[in-house]
Tab-separated table of C-alpha atoms and ligand atoms in Angstrom:
chain	number	residue	atom	x	y	z
E	1	MET	CA	0.000	0.000	0.000
E	2	GLN	CA	1.146	3.539	-0.673
E	3	LYS	CA	0.372	6.897	0.983
E	4	GLN	CA	1.320	10.462	0.140
E	5	THR	CA	2.091	13.397	2.419
E	6	ASP	CA	3.678	16.835	2.181
E	7	VAL	CA	5.860	16.445	5.278
E	8	LEU	CA	6.775	13.055	6.715
E	9	ILE	CA	8.084	13.103	10.287
E	10	ILE	CA	9.934	10.002	11.420
E	11	GLY	CA	9.779	9.647	15.183
E	12	GLY	CA	7.300	11.086	17.646
E	13	GLY	CA	9.723	12.068	20.385
E	14	PHE	CA	10.220	15.602	21.668
E	15	GLY	CA	11.611	16.917	18.370
E	16	GLY	CA	9.227	15.135	16.007
E	17	VAL	CA	6.116	16.059	17.989
E	18	GLY	CA	7.344	19.666	18.336
E	19	ALA	CA	7.631	19.961	14.546
E	20	ALA	CA	4.427	18.018	13.807
E	21	GLN	CA	2.222	20.147	16.051
E	22	LYS	CA	3.481	23.467	14.730
E	23	LEU	CA	3.256	22.463	11.064
E	24	SER	CA	-0.221	20.926	11.403
E	25	LYS	CA	-1.555	23.941	13.287
E	26	ASN	CA	-0.395	26.047	10.327
E	27	GLY	CA	-2.274	23.964	7.796
E	28	VAL	CA	0.574	21.794	6.447
E	29	SER	CA	-0.278	18.170	5.582
E	30	VAL	CA	1.890	16.217	8.035
E	31	THR	CA	2.229	12.497	8.666
E	32	LEU	CA	3.962	11.447	11.872
E	33	VAL	CA	5.211	7.849	12.050
E	34	ASP	CA	6.328	6.179	15.257
E	35	ARG	CA	6.742	2.522	16.152
E	36	LYS	CA	4.979	3.239	19.474
E	37	ASN	CA	1.371	4.337	19.763
E	38	TYR	CA	2.168	6.700	22.660
E	39	PHE	CA	4.336	9.713	23.395
E	40	GLU	CA	6.334	9.496	26.618
E	41	VAL	CA	8.058	12.165	28.695
E	42	THR	CA	11.293	10.252	29.310
E	43	PHE	CA	12.327	12.720	32.015
E	44	ALA	CA	9.795	11.014	34.278
E	45	THR	CA	10.647	7.365	33.616
E	46	LEU	CA	13.070	6.858	36.488
E	47	ARG	CA	10.624	8.144	39.106
E	48	ASP	CA	7.795	6.283	37.432
E	49	VAL	CA	9.649	3.007	37.722
E	50	THR	CA	10.761	3.542	41.332
E	51	ASP	CA	7.495	5.028	42.634
E	52	PRO	CA	4.717	4.430	40.078
E	53	GLY	CA	2.010	5.584	42.505
E	54	ARG	CA	3.209	9.192	42.153
E	55	LEU	CA	3.061	9.570	38.370
E	56	GLY	CA	1.227	6.466	37.149
E	57	ASN	CA	0.535	6.669	33.425
E	58	SER	CA	0.756	10.503	33.313
E	59	PRO	CA	4.113	10.662	31.425
E	60	ARG	CA	2.454	8.803	28.521
E	61	LYS	CA	-0.312	9.772	26.133
E	62	LEU	CA	-1.651	8.131	22.984
E	63	TYR	CA	-0.592	10.092	19.893
E	64	SER	CA	-4.118	9.721	18.572
E	65	ASP	CA	-5.362	11.730	21.586
E	66	PHE	CA	-3.356	14.868	20.877
E	67	ILE	CA	-1.533	14.912	17.522
E	68	ASP	CA	-3.180	17.358	15.114
E	69	GLY	CA	-1.926	15.822	11.835
E	70	THR	CA	-2.054	12.200	10.640
E	71	PHE	CA	-0.427	9.621	12.914
E	72	ILE	CA	0.620	6.177	11.690
E	73	GLN	CA	1.996	3.551	14.060
E	74	GLY	CA	4.758	1.621	12.338
E	75	SER	CA	8.474	1.133	12.075
E	76	ILE	CA	10.388	2.689	9.179
E	77	GLU	CA	12.778	0.099	7.751
E	78	SER	CA	14.364	2.166	4.960
E	79	MET	CA	14.056	5.484	3.165
E	80	ASN	CA	15.476	7.627	0.387
E	81	ASP	CA	14.722	11.252	-0.504
E	82	LYS	CA	11.290	10.441	-1.955
E	83	GLU	CA	9.737	7.659	0.070
E	84	ALA	CA	9.956	5.718	3.304
E	85	LYS	CA	9.124	2.028	3.658
E	86	LEU	CA	7.588	0.582	6.794
E	87	THR	CA	8.059	-2.972	8.033
E	88	ASN	CA	4.309	-3.607	7.523
E	89	GLY	CA	4.646	-3.072	3.746
E	90	LEU	CA	3.279	0.489	3.680
E	91	SER	CA	5.289	3.042	1.730
E	92	ILE	CA	4.891	6.784	2.260
E	93	ARG	CA	5.888	9.233	-0.474
E	94	PHE	CA	6.733	12.740	0.706
E	95	LYS	CA	7.843	16.162	-0.486
E	96	GLN	CA	9.908	16.851	2.631
E	97	ALA	CA	10.960	14.571	5.491
E	98	ILE	CA	12.134	15.292	9.017
E	99	ILE	CA	14.244	12.559	10.589
E	100	ALA	CA	13.599	12.718	14.341
E	101	SER	CA	14.184	9.086	15.272
E	102	GLY	CA	16.060	9.955	18.470
E	103	SER	CA	18.117	7.575	20.523
E	104	ARG	CA	18.010	4.477	22.675
E	105	TYR	CA	19.826	3.358	25.811
E	106	PRO	CA	20.999	-0.201	25.054
E	107	SER	CA	22.349	-0.703	28.579
E	108	LEU	CA	19.110	0.556	30.193
E	109	PRO	CA	16.235	-0.403	27.892
E	110	LEU	CA	13.636	0.682	30.453
E	111	ALA	CA	14.663	4.337	29.836
E	112	LYS	CA	13.096	4.253	26.352
E	113	SER	CA	11.336	0.998	25.674
E	114	ASN	CA	12.681	-1.180	22.870
E	115	SER	CA	9.790	-3.604	22.989
E	116	ALA	CA	6.656	-2.125	24.614
E	117	PHE	CA	5.235	-0.200	21.657
E	118	ASP	CA	1.705	-0.245	23.004
E	119	TYR	CA	0.527	2.171	25.744
E	120	SER	CA	-0.785	-0.488	28.129
E	121	GLU	CA	2.202	-2.784	27.508
E	122	ARG	CA	4.477	0.090	28.523
E	123	ASN	CA	2.464	0.739	31.711
E	124	GLN	CA	2.855	-2.959	32.501
E	125	GLU	CA	6.581	-2.898	31.689
E	126	ILE	CA	7.069	-0.032	34.169
E	127	MET	CA	5.106	-1.926	36.856
E	128	ASN	CA	7.118	-5.123	36.285
E	129	GLU	CA	10.409	-3.267	36.633
E	130	HIS	CA	9.087	-1.578	39.760
E	131	LYS	CA	8.356	-4.975	41.309
E	132	SER	CA	11.946	-6.109	40.635
E	133	ILE	CA	13.338	-2.970	42.278
E	134	ALA	CA	10.958	-3.270	45.220
E	135	SER	CA	11.963	-6.874	45.893
E	136	ALA	CA	15.732	-6.236	45.716
E	137	LYS	CA	17.715	-5.574	48.884
E	138	SER	CA	20.867	-4.372	47.150
E	139	ILE	CA	21.121	-2.401	43.895
E	140	LEU	CA	24.157	-1.367	41.875
E	141	VAL	CA	23.834	1.592	39.508
E	142	ILE	CA	26.732	1.722	37.042
E	143	GLY	CA	27.477	5.147	35.560
E	144	GLY	CA	27.413	8.493	37.348
E	145	GLY	CA	26.104	10.596	34.458
E	146	ALA	CA	22.734	12.347	34.591
E	147	VAL	CA	20.727	9.124	34.235
E	148	GLY	CA	22.731	7.149	36.834
E	149	VAL	CA	22.718	9.997	39.378
E	150	GLU	CA	18.989	10.534	38.968
E	151	PHE	CA	18.221	6.828	39.153
E	152	ALA	CA	20.277	6.274	42.322
E	153	GLY	CA	18.539	9.275	43.947
E	154	GLU	CA	15.046	8.130	42.955
E	155	ILE	CA	15.662	4.600	44.255
E	156	ALA	CA	17.042	5.996	47.533
E	157	SER	CA	14.000	8.281	47.938
E	158	ALA	CA	11.471	5.553	47.270
E	159	PHE	CA	13.342	2.857	49.239
E	160	PRO	CA	15.482	4.463	51.973
E	161	ASP	CA	16.371	1.054	53.467
E	162	LYS	CA	17.933	-0.465	50.365
E	163	ASP	CA	21.662	-0.885	49.972
E	164	ILE	CA	22.420	1.297	46.918
E	165	THR	CA	25.822	1.661	45.278
E	166	LEU	CA	26.547	4.125	42.485
E	167	ALA	CA	29.798	3.327	40.659
E	168	HIS	CA	31.402	5.790	38.283
E	169	SER	CA	34.470	5.434	36.074
E	170	THR	CA	36.011	8.869	36.803
E	171	ASP	CA	36.534	10.815	40.028
E	172	THR	CA	33.528	13.166	39.728
E	173	LEU	CA	29.845	12.587	39.064
E	174	LEU	CA	28.170	14.295	36.085
E	175	ASP	CA	31.417	14.686	34.126
E	176	ASN	CA	30.243	17.433	31.765
E	177	MET	CA	28.608	19.644	34.368
E	178	LYS	CA	30.025	22.472	36.470
E	179	PRO	CA	32.113	21.477	39.555
E	180	LYS	CA	29.489	22.891	41.946
E	181	VAL	CA	26.817	20.674	40.371
E	182	GLN	CA	29.106	17.658	40.744
E	183	ARG	CA	29.768	18.445	44.434
E	184	LYS	CA	26.137	19.110	45.320
E	185	ALA	CA	24.904	15.958	43.614
E	186	LEU	CA	27.467	13.904	45.543
E	187	GLU	CA	26.487	15.531	48.863
E	188	GLN	CA	22.789	14.960	48.220
E	189	LEU	CA	23.185	11.314	47.219
E	190	THR	CA	25.513	10.593	50.131
E	191	ALA	CA	22.989	12.196	52.512
E	192	LYS	CA	20.409	9.727	51.181
E	193	GLY	CA	22.697	6.814	52.007
E	194	VAL	CA	23.885	6.076	48.460
E	195	ASN	CA	27.378	4.595	48.527
E	196	VAL	CA	29.203	6.408	45.693
E	197	LYS	CA	32.348	4.683	44.405
E	198	PHE	CA	34.621	6.576	42.021
E	199	ASN	CA	37.156	5.259	39.504
E	200	ARG	CA	35.386	1.914	39.221
E	201	ARG	CA	34.328	-0.033	36.151
E	202	PHE	CA	32.205	-2.972	37.220
E	203	THR	CA	31.414	-5.741	34.775
E	204	LYS	CA	29.278	-8.817	35.288
E	205	ASP	CA	31.088	-12.062	36.012
E	206	GLY	CA	28.543	-14.795	36.724
E	207	ASN	CA	26.515	-13.645	39.754
E	208	VAL	CA	29.068	-11.049	40.770
E	209	TYR	CA	30.122	-7.605	39.530
E	210	ARG	CA	33.892	-7.158	39.433
E	211	CYS	CA	36.117	-4.124	39.020
E	212	SER	CA	39.548	-5.133	37.749
E	213	LYS	CA	41.089	-1.769	38.706
E	214	SER	CA	40.108	-1.862	42.395
E	215	GLN	CA	40.029	-5.694	42.585
E	216	GLU	CA	36.596	-5.385	44.214
E	217	SER	CA	33.655	-7.658	43.693
E	218	LEU	CA	30.053	-6.855	44.557
E	219	GLN	CA	27.164	-9.242	44.908
E	220	VAL	CA	23.898	-7.388	44.331
E	221	ASP	CA	20.282	-8.336	43.674
E	222	ILE	CA	19.962	-6.039	40.627
E	223	ALA	CA	22.344	-3.880	38.627
E	224	TYR	CA	21.441	-1.133	36.178
E	225	ALA	CA	24.057	0.109	33.720
E	226	CYS	CA	23.373	3.733	32.798
E	227	VAL	CA	26.141	4.149	30.281
E	228	GLY	CA	25.272	5.985	27.133
E	229	MET	CA	22.926	6.327	24.233
E	230	LEU	CA	22.986	5.373	20.541
E	231	PRO	CA	21.182	7.132	17.671
E	232	ASN	CA	18.253	5.261	16.056
E	233	THR	CA	19.475	5.588	12.487
E	234	GLU	CA	19.957	2.000	11.273
E	235	PHE	CA	17.032	2.410	8.841
E	236	LEU	CA	19.087	4.996	6.904
E	237	LYS	CA	22.050	2.715	6.250
E	238	ALA	CA	20.665	0.889	3.198
E	239	GLU	CA	19.743	3.835	0.959
E	240	LEU	CA	21.311	6.906	2.572
E	241	PRO	CA	24.579	5.693	4.146
E	242	GLY	CA	26.432	8.888	3.187
E	243	ILE	CA	24.329	11.069	5.499
E	244	LEU	CA	25.616	9.346	8.661
E	245	ASP	CA	28.805	10.219	10.513
E	246	ASP	CA	31.077	7.504	11.941
E	247	LYS	CA	28.980	7.288	15.130
E	248	GLY	CA	25.696	6.968	13.245
E	249	PHE	CA	24.397	10.535	13.724
E	250	VAL	CA	22.727	12.274	10.760
E	251	LYS	CA	24.953	15.062	9.429
E	252	VAL	CA	23.060	18.340	9.166
E	253	ASP	CA	23.918	21.986	8.546
E	254	SER	CA	22.894	24.908	10.748
E	255	LEU	CA	19.456	24.988	9.064
E	256	MET	CA	18.916	21.329	10.107
E	257	LYS	CA	19.137	20.323	6.439
E	258	VAL	CA	20.690	16.903	5.810
E	259	GLN	CA	23.972	17.412	3.999
E	260	GLY	CA	23.554	16.862	0.254
E	261	TYR	CA	19.723	16.948	0.204
E	262	GLU	CA	17.321	19.850	-0.287
E	263	ASN	CA	14.228	18.168	1.173
E	264	LEU	CA	15.560	16.106	4.098
E	265	TYR	CA	16.006	17.482	7.621
E	266	ALA	CA	17.123	15.949	10.913
E	267	LEU	CA	17.056	17.091	14.525
E	268	GLY	CA	17.141	15.967	18.144
E	269	ASP	CA	19.206	13.102	19.534
E	270	CYS	CA	19.787	11.458	16.129
E	271	ALA	CA	21.406	14.513	14.476
E	272	THR	CA	24.800	16.228	14.670
E	273	LEU	CA	23.150	19.637	15.128
E	274	ASP	CA	23.930	20.203	18.807
E	275	ASN	CA	26.041	18.400	21.403
E	276	HIS	CA	23.326	19.024	23.988
E	277	LYS	CA	21.167	15.926	23.657
E	278	HIS	CA	18.134	16.976	25.686
E	279	GLY	CA	14.426	16.522	25.134
E	280	TYR	CA	13.725	20.187	25.761
E	281	VAL	CA	16.373	21.190	23.198
E	282	ALA	CA	14.905	18.684	20.693
E	283	SER	CA	11.424	20.183	21.141
E	284	VAL	CA	12.778	23.697	20.523
E	285	GLN	CA	14.558	22.407	17.404
E	286	GLY	CA	11.302	20.842	16.186
E	287	ALA	CA	9.404	24.107	16.585
E	288	MET	CA	12.255	26.102	14.986
E	289	LEU	CA	12.435	23.800	11.984
E	290	ALA	CA	8.661	23.977	11.518
E	291	ASP	CA	8.932	27.753	11.626
E	292	ALA	CA	11.760	27.695	9.078
E	293	LEU	CA	9.767	25.476	6.680
E	294	LEU	CA	6.742	27.771	6.990
E	295	ARG	CA	8.897	30.852	6.378
E	296	SER	CA	10.742	29.385	3.408
E	297	ALA	CA	7.399	28.358	1.818
E	298	LYS	CA	6.561	32.082	1.896
E	299	GLY	CA	9.979	33.003	0.462
E	300	LYS	CA	11.121	34.530	3.778
E	301	LYS	CA	14.654	34.411	5.211
E	302	ILE	CA	15.604	31.709	7.741
E	303	LYS	CA	17.956	32.157	10.670
E	304	PRO	CA	20.533	29.439	11.414
E	305	TYR	CA	20.052	27.339	14.557
E	306	LYS	CA	21.620	28.430	17.830
E	307	THR	CA	21.456	26.413	21.068
E	308	PRO	CA	18.561	27.911	23.061
E	309	PRO	CA	19.169	29.005	26.660
E	310	PHE	CA	18.239	26.042	28.810
E	311	ALA	CA	18.631	24.673	32.310
E	312	VAL	CA	19.931	21.239	33.262
E	313	ILE	CA	18.143	20.198	36.417
E	314	THR	CA	19.235	16.946	38.027
E	315	PRO	CA	16.910	15.649	40.723
E	316	THR	CA	18.660	13.427	43.265
E	317	GLY	CA	15.396	12.028	44.581
E	318	THR	CA	11.969	13.465	45.269
E	319	ASP	CA	13.122	16.169	47.690
E	320	SER	CA	16.537	17.294	46.426
E	321	GLY	CA	18.374	18.210	43.271
E	322	VAL	CA	20.693	20.677	41.640
E	323	ALA	CA	20.026	23.099	38.805
E	324	GLN	CA	22.612	24.382	36.339
E	325	MET	CA	20.868	27.519	35.100
E	326	PRO	CA	22.144	29.959	32.437
E	327	PHE	CA	23.032	32.342	35.321
E	328	GLY	CA	24.732	29.825	37.666
E	329	VAL	CA	24.292	26.736	39.817
E	330	THR	CA	21.658	26.501	42.540
E	331	THR	CA	19.915	24.014	44.804
E	332	ALA	CA	17.097	26.487	45.590
E	333	LYS	CA	13.730	24.706	45.553
E	334	PHE	CA	12.175	27.277	43.220
E	335	PHE	CA	14.587	26.334	40.401
E	336	VAL	CA	14.985	22.628	41.197
E	337	ASN	CA	11.181	22.319	41.241
E	338	LEU	CA	10.988	23.443	37.606
E	339	LYS	CA	11.779	19.807	36.860
E	340	GLN	CA	11.442	18.163	40.259
E	341	LYS	CA	7.741	18.842	40.813
E	342	ASP	CA	6.220	16.774	38.030
E	343	LEU	CA	9.396	16.104	36.022
E	344	GLY	CA	8.381	18.445	33.243
E	345	ILE	CA	5.302	16.415	32.284
E	346	SER	CA	2.747	19.283	32.358
E	347	ASN	CA	5.172	21.693	30.722
E	348	MET	CA	5.954	19.396	27.774
E	349	TYR	CA	2.291	18.628	27.070
E	350	LYS	CA	1.512	22.354	27.337
E	351	ILE	CA	4.183	23.091	24.696
E	352	TYR	CA	2.408	20.586	22.426
E	353	GLY	CA	-1.011	22.172	23.088
E	354	SER	CA	-2.257	19.332	25.297
E	355	LYS	CA	-2.467	18.068	28.878
E	356	PRO	CA	-1.187	14.915	30.598
E	357	ASP	CA	-3.649	12.039	30.977
E	358	LYS	CA	-5.330	11.795	34.371
E	359	LEU	CA	-3.380	9.655	36.800
E	360	ASN	CA	-4.607	6.068	37.092
S	1	FAD	C1	16.006	8.729	32.068
S	1	FAD	C2	16.167	9.940	31.203
S	1	FAD	C3	15.954	11.199	31.723
S	1	FAD	C4	16.067	12.318	30.906
S	1	FAD	N1	15.823	13.546	31.447
S	1	FAD	C5	15.838	14.632	30.648
S	1	FAD	C6	15.470	15.913	31.159
S	1	FAD	O1	15.172	16.066	32.332
S	1	FAD	N2	15.461	16.962	30.326
S	1	FAD	C7	15.773	16.842	29.008
S	1	FAD	O2	15.698	17.857	28.285
S	1	FAD	N3	16.158	15.644	28.484
S	1	FAD	C8	16.191	14.537	29.270
S	1	FAD	N4	16.546	13.313	28.755
S	1	FAD	C9	17.007	13.222	27.348
S	1	FAD	C10	15.819	13.137	26.397
S	1	FAD	O3	14.989	12.059	26.730
S	1	FAD	C11	16.295	13.002	24.950
S	1	FAD	O4	17.205	14.010	24.651
S	1	FAD	C12	15.089	13.090	24.031
S	1	FAD	O5	14.298	11.933	24.192
S	1	FAD	C13	15.467	13.282	22.572
S	1	FAD	O6	14.307	13.550	21.857
S	1	FAD	P1	14.168	13.167	20.320
S	1	FAD	O7	12.869	13.736	19.859
S	1	FAD	O8	15.391	13.537	19.583
S	1	FAD	O9	14.110	11.574	20.261
S	1	FAD	P2	13.353	10.468	21.110
S	1	FAD	O10	12.693	11.038	22.297
S	1	FAD	O11	14.327	9.366	21.281
S	1	FAD	O12	12.193	10.000	20.133
S	1	FAD	C14	12.446	9.297	18.958
S	1	FAD	C15	11.184	8.575	18.537
S	1	FAD	O13	11.431	7.939	17.288
S	1	FAD	C16	10.828	6.660	17.271
S	1	FAD	N5	11.564	5.836	16.302
S	1	FAD	C17	12.880	5.531	16.318
S	1	FAD	N6	13.205	4.796	15.233
S	1	FAD	C18	12.065	4.637	14.522
S	1	FAD	C19	11.747	3.973	13.299
S	1	FAD	N7	12.674	3.324	12.583
S	1	FAD	N8	10.465	3.996	12.871
S	1	FAD	C20	9.508	4.647	13.576
S	1	FAD	N9	9.760	5.297	14.738
S	1	FAD	C21	11.019	5.297	15.200
S	1	FAD	C22	10.943	6.180	18.710
S	1	FAD	O14	9.940	5.229	19.011
S	1	FAD	C23	10.755	7.485	19.500
S	1	FAD	O15	9.412	7.697	19.871
S	1	FAD	C24	16.439	12.172	29.546
S	1	FAD	C25	16.668	10.894	29.026
S	1	FAD	C26	16.523	9.785	29.846
S	1	FAD	C27	16.727	8.415	29.268
């Protein structure tokens, strides 16, 4: 079967939805394709999995309940500059395409599900993971980046009696953040009883986790490796291999145009546009690209992309956190709560002209 659209958007994450909503609201014929049938605010996943009673299903919403253009659930298996083919046999011809297929966390699949593509399956997946965490006495979190720090803090908040170790390969948490952020995060986690071990690389060896450098071995009930993301761009390799860099990111210019093509664009976690791989940044990029396409259709000038001012707020549990704001670093509740309170769920849905689902 074949379909036709003016703008095809591949991936309904923060960037894809940002672009889809703005274009549709301005009368452009848009088709959004995602392998899932729901949007999810990933910022909330770690709290959802540790304490599902607080957020329930509210991070997730069916695309069909809020997307203004056409939504098709399906997985793109290949594309060129004229059409995209889905694994179910459908092919979609387009005038312009926006590649917004984002990233995955192979070491921590619960962060962005690789298998639960249905809304209720994902709710169940979160509940199942919660049960495993709840029944464990000892938990090892490997990786002291933003995801590992947040996860250790959320587990410690929800389960103060568990034995939690956070192991990191260097001698500071949150390597790319300011020193004050690194110090505050360490203080806050330590105050919650998290045992932070620096300069350790634990790997699984049977039932035990071993660090060859420190000669330590740890026996834990569960371990979560929070060590890095990969771009979801495999579907481009067959017909558009030249648009990928050596790490698999789509090469774009400062107008988000894919190098060598006039009608292909890419943004968010899967593109080379910005080193800041954040959902908020991706949503701004989506809205900016939509704006640029609308302007260029009217023959107006387009400004190149610049990283928007943004805050990086790292909760270290439900009652603490540290915010790296454009003006400095703070642990003041007012700023930390910008993310801490509902983990950005209401704000993101508001940006997309919607509201979170009622908690159930
Ligand atoms: C635990 C955690 C906490 C985070 N906290 C924050 C935070 O507080 N603030 C912040 O700004 N960022 C945060 N991030 C980062 C943020 O989640 C990412 O930067 C963001 O998801 C990137 O958005 P995106 O639109 O580029 O892609 P994604 O959100 O990855 O969306 C891509 C979409 O494309 C779909 N897709 C992929 N391949 C295909 C295909 N072949 N066919 C069809 N569909 C496909 C996927 O199903 C997915 O829905 C966090 C990430 C994690 C894991």
